[in-house]
Short mmCIF file of C-alpha atoms and ligand atoms in Angstrom, two decimals:
data_model
loop_
_atom_site.label_atom_id
_atom_site.label_comp_id
_atom_site.label_asym_id
_atom_site.label_seq_id
_atom_site.Cartn_x
_atom_site.Cartn_y
_atom_site.Cartn_z
CA MET A 9 0.42 0.04 -0.10
CA SER A 10 2.96 2.20 -0.59
CA ALA A 11 2.23 2.96 -4.21
CA THR A 12 2.03 6.83 -4.65
CA VAL A 13 0.02 8.35 -7.94
CA SER A 14 2.55 10.76 -9.22
CA SER A 15 0.78 12.37 -11.82
CA VAL A 16 -1.56 13.66 -9.28
CA PRO A 17 -0.75 17.75 -9.06
CA GLU A 18 -0.13 19.54 -6.04
CA ALA A 19 -3.23 21.46 -4.68
CA THR A 20 -2.09 24.28 -2.87
CA GLY A 21 -5.02 27.23 -3.86
CA PRO A 22 -8.10 27.38 -2.71
CA LEU A 23 -10.16 23.96 -2.89
CA ILE A 24 -11.82 23.88 -6.38
CA GLY A 25 -13.09 21.23 -8.75
CA ASP A 26 -9.78 21.29 -10.25
CA ARG A 27 -8.72 18.43 -8.44
CA TYR A 28 -11.24 16.09 -10.34
CA LEU A 29 -10.43 16.92 -13.52
CA ALA A 30 -6.61 16.11 -13.32
CA GLY A 31 -4.30 13.43 -13.18
CA ASN A 32 -6.17 10.51 -14.11
CA PHE A 33 -9.47 12.22 -12.99
CA ALA A 34 -8.61 13.60 -16.49
CA PRO A 35 -11.31 12.26 -18.85
CA VAL A 36 -10.67 10.40 -22.40
CA ASP A 37 -12.35 12.05 -25.56
CA THR A 38 -11.98 9.19 -27.97
CA GLU A 39 -14.53 6.61 -28.20
CA VAL A 40 -12.35 3.30 -28.72
CA THR A 41 -12.99 -0.49 -30.03
CA ALA A 42 -10.37 -2.37 -29.93
CA PHE A 43 -10.41 -6.71 -30.13
CA ASP A 44 -8.13 -9.46 -28.97
CA LEU A 45 -6.32 -7.33 -26.48
CA PRO A 46 -2.54 -8.36 -25.10
CA VAL A 47 -2.38 -10.25 -21.91
CA LEU A 48 0.80 -8.64 -20.36
CA HIS A 49 0.86 -11.52 -17.37
CA GLY A 50 -0.66 -14.74 -16.75
CA ALA A 51 -3.85 -16.08 -18.39
CA ILE A 52 -7.34 -15.37 -18.15
CA PRO A 53 -9.28 -18.30 -17.04
CA ALA A 54 -11.23 -19.79 -19.78
CA VAL A 55 -14.70 -20.11 -17.70
CA LEU A 56 -14.82 -16.56 -17.51
CA ASP A 57 -17.74 -15.78 -20.11
CA GLY A 58 -18.98 -12.43 -19.98
CA ARG A 59 -18.56 -8.62 -19.55
CA TYR A 60 -16.88 -6.65 -17.02
CA LEU A 61 -18.08 -3.33 -17.27
CA ARG A 62 -17.42 0.36 -15.26
CA ASN A 63 -19.62 3.37 -15.25
CA GLY A 64 -17.42 6.48 -14.45
CA PRO A 65 -17.97 10.25 -15.03
CA ASN A 66 -15.95 11.97 -18.03
CA PRO A 67 -17.30 15.34 -18.54
CA PHE A 68 -16.98 17.38 -22.11
CA ALA A 69 -13.74 19.99 -22.51
CA GLY A 70 -15.24 23.15 -21.65
CA GLU A 71 -16.17 22.33 -17.66
CA ASP A 72 -15.60 25.46 -15.32
CA PRO A 73 -12.74 23.73 -13.11
CA SER A 74 -14.01 25.97 -10.10
CA ALA A 75 -17.25 23.92 -10.12
CA TYR A 76 -17.03 21.15 -11.72
CA HIS A 77 -18.70 17.91 -9.13
CA TRP A 78 -17.07 14.42 -9.41
CA PHE A 79 -20.08 12.87 -9.14
CA THR A 80 -21.52 15.38 -11.80
CA GLY A 81 -19.72 14.25 -14.82
CA ALA A 82 -21.52 13.28 -18.37
CA GLY A 83 -21.44 8.87 -17.78
CA MET A 84 -18.46 6.66 -19.63
CA VAL A 85 -19.15 2.96 -19.50
CA HIS A 86 -15.87 0.92 -19.80
CA GLY A 87 -16.04 -2.49 -20.93
CA VAL A 88 -13.93 -5.84 -21.58
CA ARG A 89 -15.35 -8.79 -23.31
CA LEU A 90 -13.85 -11.95 -21.87
CA ARG A 91 -14.52 -15.32 -23.65
CA ASP A 92 -12.50 -18.74 -24.02
CA GLY A 93 -9.27 -17.43 -22.14
CA LYS A 94 -9.18 -14.70 -25.00
CA ALA A 95 -10.19 -10.72 -24.24
CA GLU A 96 -11.88 -9.95 -27.26
CA TRP A 97 -12.74 -6.41 -27.00
CA TYR A 98 -12.75 -3.21 -24.99
CA ARG A 99 -15.08 -0.47 -25.77
CA ASN A 100 -15.79 2.67 -24.23
CA ARG A 101 -18.83 4.63 -24.55
CA TRP A 102 -20.33 7.98 -23.49
CA VAL A 103 -23.97 7.20 -22.14
CA ARG A 104 -26.22 9.10 -24.27
CA SER A 105 -28.77 10.92 -22.18
CA PRO A 106 -30.32 13.65 -24.33
CA GLN A 107 -27.88 16.61 -23.77
CA VAL A 108 -24.85 13.99 -24.45
CA ALA A 109 -26.12 13.46 -27.34
CA ARG A 110 -26.64 16.99 -28.03
CA GLN A 111 -23.00 17.56 -27.10
CA LEU A 112 -21.77 14.76 -29.79
CA GLY A 113 -23.48 16.40 -32.20
CA GLU A 114 -26.08 13.51 -32.42
CA VAL A 115 -30.62 12.75 -32.44
CA PRO A 116 -31.45 12.48 -28.94
CA PRO A 117 -32.40 9.02 -27.50
CA GLU A 118 -35.85 7.66 -26.97
CA ASN A 119 -36.78 9.60 -23.98
CA PRO A 120 -40.17 8.73 -22.28
CA TRP A 121 -39.78 11.62 -19.41
CA ASP A 122 -41.24 14.84 -19.76
CA ASP A 123 -37.66 15.96 -18.61
CA ASP A 124 -35.44 16.66 -21.26
CA GLY A 125 -32.64 17.39 -19.19
CA VAL A 126 -32.26 14.23 -17.41
CA PHE A 127 -29.30 13.43 -15.03
CA ALA A 128 -25.85 12.15 -16.46
CA ALA A 129 -25.88 8.36 -15.45
CA ASN A 130 -22.57 7.92 -14.39
CA THR A 131 -22.50 5.99 -11.33
CA ASN A 132 -22.84 2.08 -12.28
CA VAL A 133 -24.34 -0.16 -14.65
CA VAL A 134 -25.84 -3.27 -13.89
CA ASP A 135 -28.18 -5.60 -15.18
CA ILE A 136 -31.82 -5.39 -15.02
CA GLY A 137 -34.18 -7.65 -16.18
CA GLY A 138 -31.55 -9.08 -18.93
CA THR A 139 -31.39 -5.09 -19.98
CA THR A 140 -27.54 -3.48 -19.21
CA MET A 141 -28.94 -1.05 -17.89
CA ALA A 142 -26.52 2.51 -16.68
CA ILE A 143 -27.35 4.05 -13.62
CA VAL A 144 -27.29 7.10 -11.12
CA GLU A 145 -29.41 8.37 -7.98
CA ALA A 146 -30.71 11.67 -7.47
CA GLY A 147 -33.77 11.58 -9.64
CA GLY A 148 -32.06 10.34 -12.99
CA PRO A 149 -33.60 7.63 -15.03
CA PRO A 150 -31.77 4.75 -16.14
CA ILE A 151 -30.17 4.82 -19.50
CA GLU A 152 -30.45 1.79 -21.85
CA LEU A 153 -27.42 0.26 -23.20
CA SER A 154 -26.74 -2.16 -25.61
CA ASP A 155 -24.52 -5.69 -25.06
CA GLU A 156 -22.10 -3.16 -27.13
CA LEU A 157 -22.76 -0.21 -25.04
CA GLU A 158 -24.33 1.80 -27.72
CA THR A 159 -27.20 3.65 -25.64
CA LEU A 160 -30.99 2.39 -26.84
CA ARG A 161 -32.63 4.63 -25.11
CA VAL A 162 -33.83 6.32 -21.62
CA GLY A 163 -35.57 3.61 -19.12
CA ASN A 164 -38.70 3.41 -17.35
CA LEU A 165 -38.58 0.36 -16.23
CA ASP A 166 -40.84 -0.49 -19.26
CA GLY A 167 -43.51 2.32 -17.74
CA THR A 168 -43.14 1.15 -14.19
CA LEU A 169 -40.86 3.74 -12.55
CA PRO A 170 -42.68 6.68 -10.85
CA LYS A 171 -39.39 8.75 -11.10
CA ALA A 172 -35.78 8.81 -9.49
CA PHE A 173 -34.01 5.58 -9.11
CA SER A 174 -30.49 4.62 -7.33
CA ALA A 175 -26.71 3.65 -8.51
CA HIS A 176 -27.13 0.91 -5.76
CA PRO A 177 -29.95 -1.60 -6.31
CA LYS A 178 -29.59 -4.43 -4.41
CA ARG A 179 -30.43 -8.12 -5.41
CA ASN A 180 -32.44 -10.18 -3.31
CA PRO A 181 -29.77 -13.50 -3.67
CA ALA A 182 -33.39 -15.56 -2.66
CA THR A 183 -35.44 -13.85 -5.07
CA GLY A 184 -33.72 -12.10 -7.73
CA GLU A 185 -35.42 -8.88 -6.82
CA LEU A 186 -33.85 -5.79 -7.15
CA HIS A 187 -34.66 -3.08 -3.71
CA VAL A 188 -33.83 0.43 -4.24
CA ALA A 189 -33.75 3.82 -2.40
CA ALA A 190 -34.38 6.42 -4.30
CA TYR A 191 -34.47 10.13 -3.55
CA TRP A 192 -34.44 13.52 -5.51
CA TRP A 193 -34.91 16.93 -4.20
CA GLY A 194 -38.12 17.78 -6.02
CA TRP A 195 -39.93 15.42 -3.63
CA GLY A 196 -39.39 17.46 -0.13
CA ASN A 197 -38.73 15.37 3.09
CA GLN A 198 -38.69 11.65 1.70
CA ILE A 199 -37.46 8.79 -0.25
CA GLN A 200 -38.58 6.41 -1.97
CA TYR A 201 -38.11 2.46 -1.19
CA LEU A 202 -38.42 0.17 -4.47
CA VAL A 203 -38.75 -3.25 -5.10
CA VAL A 204 -37.90 -4.33 -8.64
CA GLY A 205 -39.25 -8.05 -9.84
CA THR A 206 -36.69 -10.25 -12.02
CA ASP A 207 -39.04 -8.97 -15.06
CA GLY A 208 -37.57 -5.24 -14.89
CA ARG A 209 -41.00 -3.88 -13.70
CA VAL A 210 -41.60 -2.03 -9.88
CA ARG A 211 -43.73 -3.48 -8.40
CA THR A 212 -43.49 -1.64 -5.22
CA ALA A 213 -42.61 1.63 -4.32
CA VAL A 214 -43.78 2.86 -1.20
CA ASP A 215 -42.91 6.56 -0.12
CA VAL A 216 -41.14 7.03 3.30
CA PRO A 217 -40.88 10.00 5.20
CA LEU A 218 -38.29 11.82 6.48
CA PRO A 219 -37.25 14.86 8.89
CA GLY A 220 -35.30 16.12 5.47
CA ALA A 221 -34.35 15.85 2.23
CA PRO A 222 -30.91 13.87 2.42
CA MET A 223 -28.73 12.24 -0.43
CA VAL A 224 -29.34 8.74 0.05
CA HIS A 225 -26.82 6.76 -1.90
CA ASP A 226 -26.97 3.39 -1.58
CA LEU A 227 -29.20 0.94 0.92
CA ALA A 228 -28.26 -2.67 2.63
CA ILE A 229 -30.90 -5.41 2.51
CA THR A 230 -31.17 -8.57 5.21
CA GLU A 231 -33.45 -11.06 5.01
CA ARG A 232 -36.29 -9.39 6.70
CA TRP A 233 -35.18 -5.75 6.49
CA ALA A 234 -34.50 -2.73 4.43
CA VAL A 235 -31.93 -0.99 6.10
CA LEU A 236 -32.22 3.02 5.39
CA PHE A 237 -29.53 5.82 5.72
CA ASP A 238 -30.87 9.11 6.80
CA LEU A 239 -27.39 11.13 7.41
CA PRO A 240 -26.94 14.94 7.42
CA CYS A 241 -25.87 15.50 3.64
CA LEU A 242 -28.90 17.26 2.94
CA PHE A 243 -30.08 19.52 -0.32
CA ASP A 244 -29.56 22.55 0.02
CA LEU A 245 -31.62 24.98 -1.19
CA GLU A 246 -29.67 28.44 -0.91
CA ALA A 247 -26.29 26.27 -2.57
CA ALA A 248 -29.10 25.09 -5.49
CA MET A 249 -29.78 28.90 -6.08
CA GLY A 250 -26.59 29.41 -6.12
CA GLY A 251 -25.65 27.27 -9.23
CA ALA A 252 -24.29 25.00 -7.07
CA ARG A 253 -23.75 21.05 -9.42
CA LEU A 254 -24.60 18.89 -6.57
CA PRO A 255 -26.62 21.34 -4.18
CA TYR A 256 -26.33 18.73 -1.15
CA THR A 257 -24.07 20.00 2.10
CA TRP A 258 -22.74 18.96 5.04
CA GLN A 259 -25.87 19.75 7.98
CA PRO A 260 -24.62 17.35 11.35
CA ASP A 261 -26.92 19.52 13.28
CA TYR A 262 -30.00 17.49 11.53
CA GLY A 263 -28.46 14.47 13.30
CA ALA A 264 -28.09 10.97 12.14
CA ARG A 265 -30.19 7.69 11.78
CA LEU A 266 -30.53 3.97 10.12
CA GLY A 267 -33.80 2.93 9.64
CA LEU A 268 -35.08 -0.96 9.07
CA LEU A 269 -38.20 -1.23 6.51
CA PRO A 270 -40.16 -4.38 6.00
CA ILE A 271 -38.70 -5.56 3.39
CA ASP A 272 -42.01 -6.19 1.22
CA GLY A 273 -41.93 -2.45 2.19
CA SER A 274 -45.21 -2.92 4.35
CA GLY A 275 -45.13 -1.18 7.36
CA GLU A 276 -43.22 1.96 8.93
CA ALA A 277 -39.52 2.10 9.34
CA ARG A 278 -38.17 2.15 12.67
CA TRP A 279 -35.31 4.17 12.92
CA PHE A 280 -31.51 4.14 15.56
CA GLU A 281 -29.94 7.55 16.18
CA ILE A 282 -26.38 7.26 15.89
CA GLU A 283 -23.31 9.87 15.76
CA PRO A 284 -23.17 11.97 12.83
CA CYS A 285 -21.53 10.55 9.89
CA TYR A 286 -21.74 9.63 5.88
CA VAL A 287 -22.31 6.57 4.68
CA TYR A 288 -21.62 5.68 0.57
CA HIS A 289 -21.63 2.19 0.74
CA PRO A 290 -22.37 -0.83 3.25
CA LEU A 291 -20.39 -3.64 2.76
CA ASN A 292 -23.39 -5.85 3.55
CA ALA A 293 -25.94 -6.47 6.33
CA TYR A 294 -27.00 -9.87 8.15
CA GLU A 295 -29.26 -10.72 10.85
CA ASP A 296 -27.55 -12.38 13.10
CA ALA A 297 -28.65 -15.11 15.86
CA GLN A 298 -30.14 -13.12 18.05
CA GLY A 299 -32.43 -11.01 15.43
CA ARG A 300 -30.00 -8.13 15.32
CA VAL A 301 -29.35 -6.70 12.50
CA VAL A 302 -25.22 -6.33 11.66
CA LEU A 303 -24.33 -3.27 9.08
CA ASP A 304 -21.19 -3.30 7.68
CA VAL A 305 -19.98 -0.32 5.74
CA ALA A 306 -17.28 2.53 4.88
CA ARG A 307 -18.26 4.96 7.14
CA HIS A 308 -16.93 8.97 6.32
CA ARG A 309 -16.62 11.08 9.27
CA SER A 310 -18.50 13.67 7.04
CA THR A 311 -18.86 14.41 3.46
CA PHE A 312 -19.17 18.18 1.25
CA ALA A 313 -18.39 20.13 4.67
CA GLY A 314 -14.73 20.81 3.92
CA ASP A 315 -14.70 19.65 0.50
CA ARG A 316 -17.85 20.68 -2.13
CA HIS A 317 -16.65 19.11 -5.13
CA GLY A 318 -15.95 15.36 -4.16
CA PRO A 319 -15.82 12.90 -1.21
CA ASN A 320 -12.63 13.81 0.62
CA GLU A 321 -12.91 14.79 3.93
CA GLY A 322 -10.16 12.48 5.77
CA SER A 323 -9.62 8.82 6.33
CA VAL A 324 -12.55 6.21 5.50
CA THR A 325 -12.99 3.57 8.03
CA LEU A 326 -14.48 0.08 7.72
CA ASP A 327 -17.20 0.37 10.71
CA ARG A 328 -20.16 -2.21 11.96
CA TYR A 329 -23.26 -1.07 13.32
CA ALA A 330 -25.40 -3.31 15.10
CA LEU A 331 -29.60 -2.30 15.26
CA ASP A 332 -31.65 -4.52 17.68
CA PRO A 333 -35.01 -4.27 16.63
CA ALA A 334 -36.48 -6.05 20.12
CA THR A 335 -34.51 -3.21 22.62
CA GLY A 336 -33.90 -0.25 19.49
CA ALA A 337 -29.95 -0.81 21.29
CA VAL A 338 -27.07 0.29 18.49
CA GLY A 339 -23.79 -1.05 18.84
CA HIS A 340 -20.27 0.64 16.65
CA ASP A 341 -17.89 -0.92 16.79
CA ARG A 342 -14.48 -0.06 13.90
CA LEU A 343 -13.15 -3.12 12.35
CA ASP A 344 -10.57 -1.31 10.45
CA ASP A 345 -9.20 2.15 10.53
CA ARG A 346 -6.84 2.12 7.11
CA SER A 347 -8.74 4.25 4.79
CA GLN A 348 -10.77 2.44 2.40
CA GLU A 349 -13.85 2.72 0.56
CA PHE A 350 -15.67 0.81 -2.83
CA PRO A 351 -16.97 -2.44 -0.45
CA ARG A 352 -17.69 -5.03 -2.32
CA HIS A 353 -18.52 -9.14 -1.51
CA ASP A 354 -19.73 -12.10 -3.04
CA GLU A 355 -22.97 -11.14 -4.22
CA ARG A 356 -24.21 -14.59 -3.57
CA VAL A 357 -24.38 -13.18 0.06
CA LEU A 358 -25.66 -10.30 -0.28
CA GLY A 359 -27.75 -9.32 3.25
CA ARG A 360 -26.74 -13.20 4.92
CA ALA A 361 -23.91 -13.98 6.89
CA TYR A 362 -21.01 -13.87 5.27
CA ARG A 363 -17.32 -14.00 5.83
CA TYR A 364 -15.44 -11.90 3.11
CA GLY A 365 -15.55 -8.42 1.76
CA TYR A 366 -13.01 -6.53 -0.68
CA THR A 367 -12.41 -2.68 -0.42
CA ALA A 368 -10.18 -0.39 -2.21
CA GLY A 369 -7.55 1.81 -0.40
CA PHE A 370 -8.75 5.40 -0.27
CA ASP A 371 -6.51 8.14 0.10
CA SER A 372 -7.87 10.70 0.99
CA ASP A 373 -6.66 13.89 3.29
CA GLY A 374 -9.05 16.57 2.00
CA ARG A 375 -6.99 17.70 -0.94
CA HIS A 376 -5.76 14.31 -2.76
CA LEU A 377 -7.72 11.84 -3.49
CA SER A 378 -6.40 8.28 -4.78
CA MET A 379 -6.84 4.66 -4.58
CA ARG A 380 -4.14 2.50 -4.64
CA GLY A 381 -4.07 -1.32 -3.49
CA ALA A 382 -6.87 -3.49 -2.68
CA TYR A 383 -7.93 -5.14 0.73
CA LYS A 384 -9.36 -8.63 1.45
CA HIS A 385 -10.92 -9.02 4.87
CA ASP A 386 -11.93 -12.10 6.71
CA LEU A 387 -14.91 -11.04 8.79
CA VAL A 388 -15.40 -14.19 10.72
CA ALA A 389 -10.84 -14.18 11.43
CA ALA A 390 -10.78 -10.59 11.66
CA THR A 391 -7.61 -10.50 9.70
CA SER A 392 -6.90 -8.83 5.88
CA THR A 393 -4.82 -9.61 3.35
CA ALA A 394 -3.64 -6.56 1.13
CA HIS A 395 -2.47 -6.13 -2.81
CA ASP A 396 0.09 -3.76 -3.84
CA TYR A 397 -0.83 -3.15 -7.48
CA GLY A 398 2.97 -1.72 -7.55
CA PRO A 399 4.68 1.94 -8.19
CA GLY A 400 2.15 4.30 -9.20
CA ARG A 401 -0.69 2.01 -9.77
CA SER A 402 -3.44 2.23 -8.63
CA THR A 403 -7.12 0.40 -8.46
CA GLY A 404 -10.78 1.05 -8.60
CA GLU A 405 -13.39 -0.97 -7.39
CA LEU A 406 -12.72 -4.76 -7.38
CA VAL A 407 -15.77 -7.18 -8.29
CA PHE A 408 -15.74 -10.09 -7.24
CA VAL A 409 -16.89 -13.16 -9.91
CA PRO A 410 -17.52 -16.74 -7.92
CA GLU A 411 -15.68 -19.68 -10.13
CA SER A 412 -18.49 -21.43 -10.17
CA PRO A 413 -22.35 -20.99 -9.05
CA ASP A 414 -21.67 -23.40 -6.06
CA ALA A 415 -18.13 -22.38 -5.45
CA ALA A 416 -17.35 -21.33 -1.92
CA GLU A 417 -17.52 -17.29 -0.60
CA ASP A 418 -13.74 -16.50 -1.76
CA ASP A 419 -13.20 -19.32 -4.69
CA GLY A 420 -13.32 -16.90 -7.57
CA TRP A 421 -11.50 -13.67 -8.75
CA LEU A 422 -11.53 -10.09 -8.01
CA MET A 423 -11.32 -7.37 -11.29
CA SER A 424 -10.83 -4.26 -11.71
CA PHE A 425 -9.47 -1.33 -14.05
CA VAL A 426 -6.04 -0.65 -12.54
CA HIS A 427 -4.10 2.71 -13.72
CA ASP A 428 -0.46 2.97 -14.17
CA ALA A 429 0.69 6.70 -13.44
CA THR A 430 4.04 5.81 -14.63
CA ASP A 431 3.36 5.64 -18.08
CA ASP A 432 -0.50 6.75 -17.91
CA HIS A 433 -2.13 3.62 -19.29
CA SER A 434 -4.74 1.25 -17.92
CA GLU A 435 -5.11 -2.21 -17.64
CA LEU A 436 -7.79 -4.89 -16.37
CA VAL A 437 -6.15 -7.31 -13.69
CA ILE A 438 -7.45 -9.78 -12.61
CA LEU A 439 -6.58 -11.03 -8.81
CA HIS A 440 -7.85 -15.10 -7.51
CA ALA A 441 -9.64 -13.72 -4.10
CA GLN A 442 -7.89 -16.82 -2.38
CA ASP A 443 -4.54 -15.31 -3.25
CA VAL A 444 -5.22 -11.45 -2.77
CA GLY A 445 -1.30 -11.15 -1.95
CA GLY A 446 -0.27 -12.99 -5.09
CA ASP A 447 0.71 -11.86 -8.41
CA PRO A 448 -2.33 -11.22 -10.41
CA VAL A 449 -4.02 -14.05 -12.31
CA ALA A 450 -4.20 -11.88 -15.81
CA ARG A 451 -3.18 -8.21 -16.73
CA ILE A 452 -4.88 -7.54 -19.74
CA ALA A 453 -3.41 -4.70 -21.70
CA LEU A 454 -6.16 -1.63 -22.58
CA PRO A 455 -6.15 0.47 -25.90
CA GLN A 456 -6.16 3.63 -23.59
CA ARG A 457 -6.32 5.11 -19.43
CA VAL A 458 -9.39 4.40 -18.08
CA PRO A 459 -9.93 7.62 -15.55
CA MET A 460 -11.01 6.87 -12.03
CA GLY A 461 -14.38 6.23 -11.95
CA PHE A 462 -17.29 4.38 -9.53
CA HIS A 463 -19.37 1.36 -10.08
CA GLY A 464 -19.35 -1.94 -12.05
CA ASN A 465 -20.30 -5.43 -12.63
CA TRP A 466 -19.82 -8.19 -14.33
CA ILE A 467 -22.47 -9.48 -16.49
CA PRO A 468 -22.25 -13.75 -17.61
CA THR A 469 -23.47 -14.33 -21.08
CA PRO A 470 -27.10 -15.94 -20.42
CA ALA A 471 -26.69 -19.52 -20.42
FE1 LIG B 28 -21.45 4.06 -5.25
#
């Protein structure tokens, strides 16, 4: 974890958004299609048959660097198709919202919404009901993509989506249904809880009243509960009137609460007060033998308090909360005080007792932000293993892919895009999850740099 990212410039002036346009935050300006990618090291497991896709902001030239917010750049999906031990192709494509299409000089896509200015779908890319979709929070609809990442249309889940979606739907492994916490400033003091069926249609939409209008990036689920976050990063009308690209600010006097809502959306949420903090991402949650909800998260002390342009407020720790519905008691422990983010696990244990979690090192000092090595956490043994990608090399989120449907929880691979600042190139790197500290299983050369981004997934080829 000692690598440095040499291309990140020293920032000594006022805190403005230019830091999120420099180094490997800088966008690329070309859409590339390349075939038969060189394998630089190791071998691609022949059993891997599918696409590794990742979304992230890729703003157009001309952004005002003083106003730019990392979360608001136009979305671009980067993808690599693996089959028969080969990397068949790499593609990167801007996600065409109507605005993005116009900026590219193209005809805007089919759009079922009245709102022509739909938000850039820049945060995650998932399969919903058999369709690849670029997704985002804060009111923007999903945007449907072809298997080769061309924009097909602005989506509305077959006419069933009331308004906002989320970048973090949680797929219940027992049912295949998606559970979603959606927010939009226009709703006022509430969020909306959605359940999406395996057919890709919303079957439950429940308004959840709140004391304010928080930014709700994610949720967690267990077998019986949806775990909701009501944390003090709130819609700020003054900031909106002032033209802020993302008008949400840190308001700790609001307090902070975790909520348990029955997973079918029936009944009222039960709320548990916690010390103010911000959680973009839970690692996972489950119910223990006593019926308590155990919730593991990447915990930020605050967000958008010092840095109004990105999530950069110092060390982000791995913490565990325990919520007892019987007594109302809340437990809070620190699992790891090393800074880390982008927690992922084996999706087959989502919402269930689990053993392993994977995170990316997250170096945040209030000015510089970079993601270095990777961690594997054994939460039963309370141990961890690190992977150092080497000098000048930084990873993004790690996506776990099981070796087979019935493989052991850590029997599979971890995929991420890795940037090498020494010569400014990028690779798709595959680690074995049972040998995180060891040599990569494969390093695949990419034909262009992949900027730092947000989330992705492995989408297997349908059987
Ligand atoms: Fe996220």
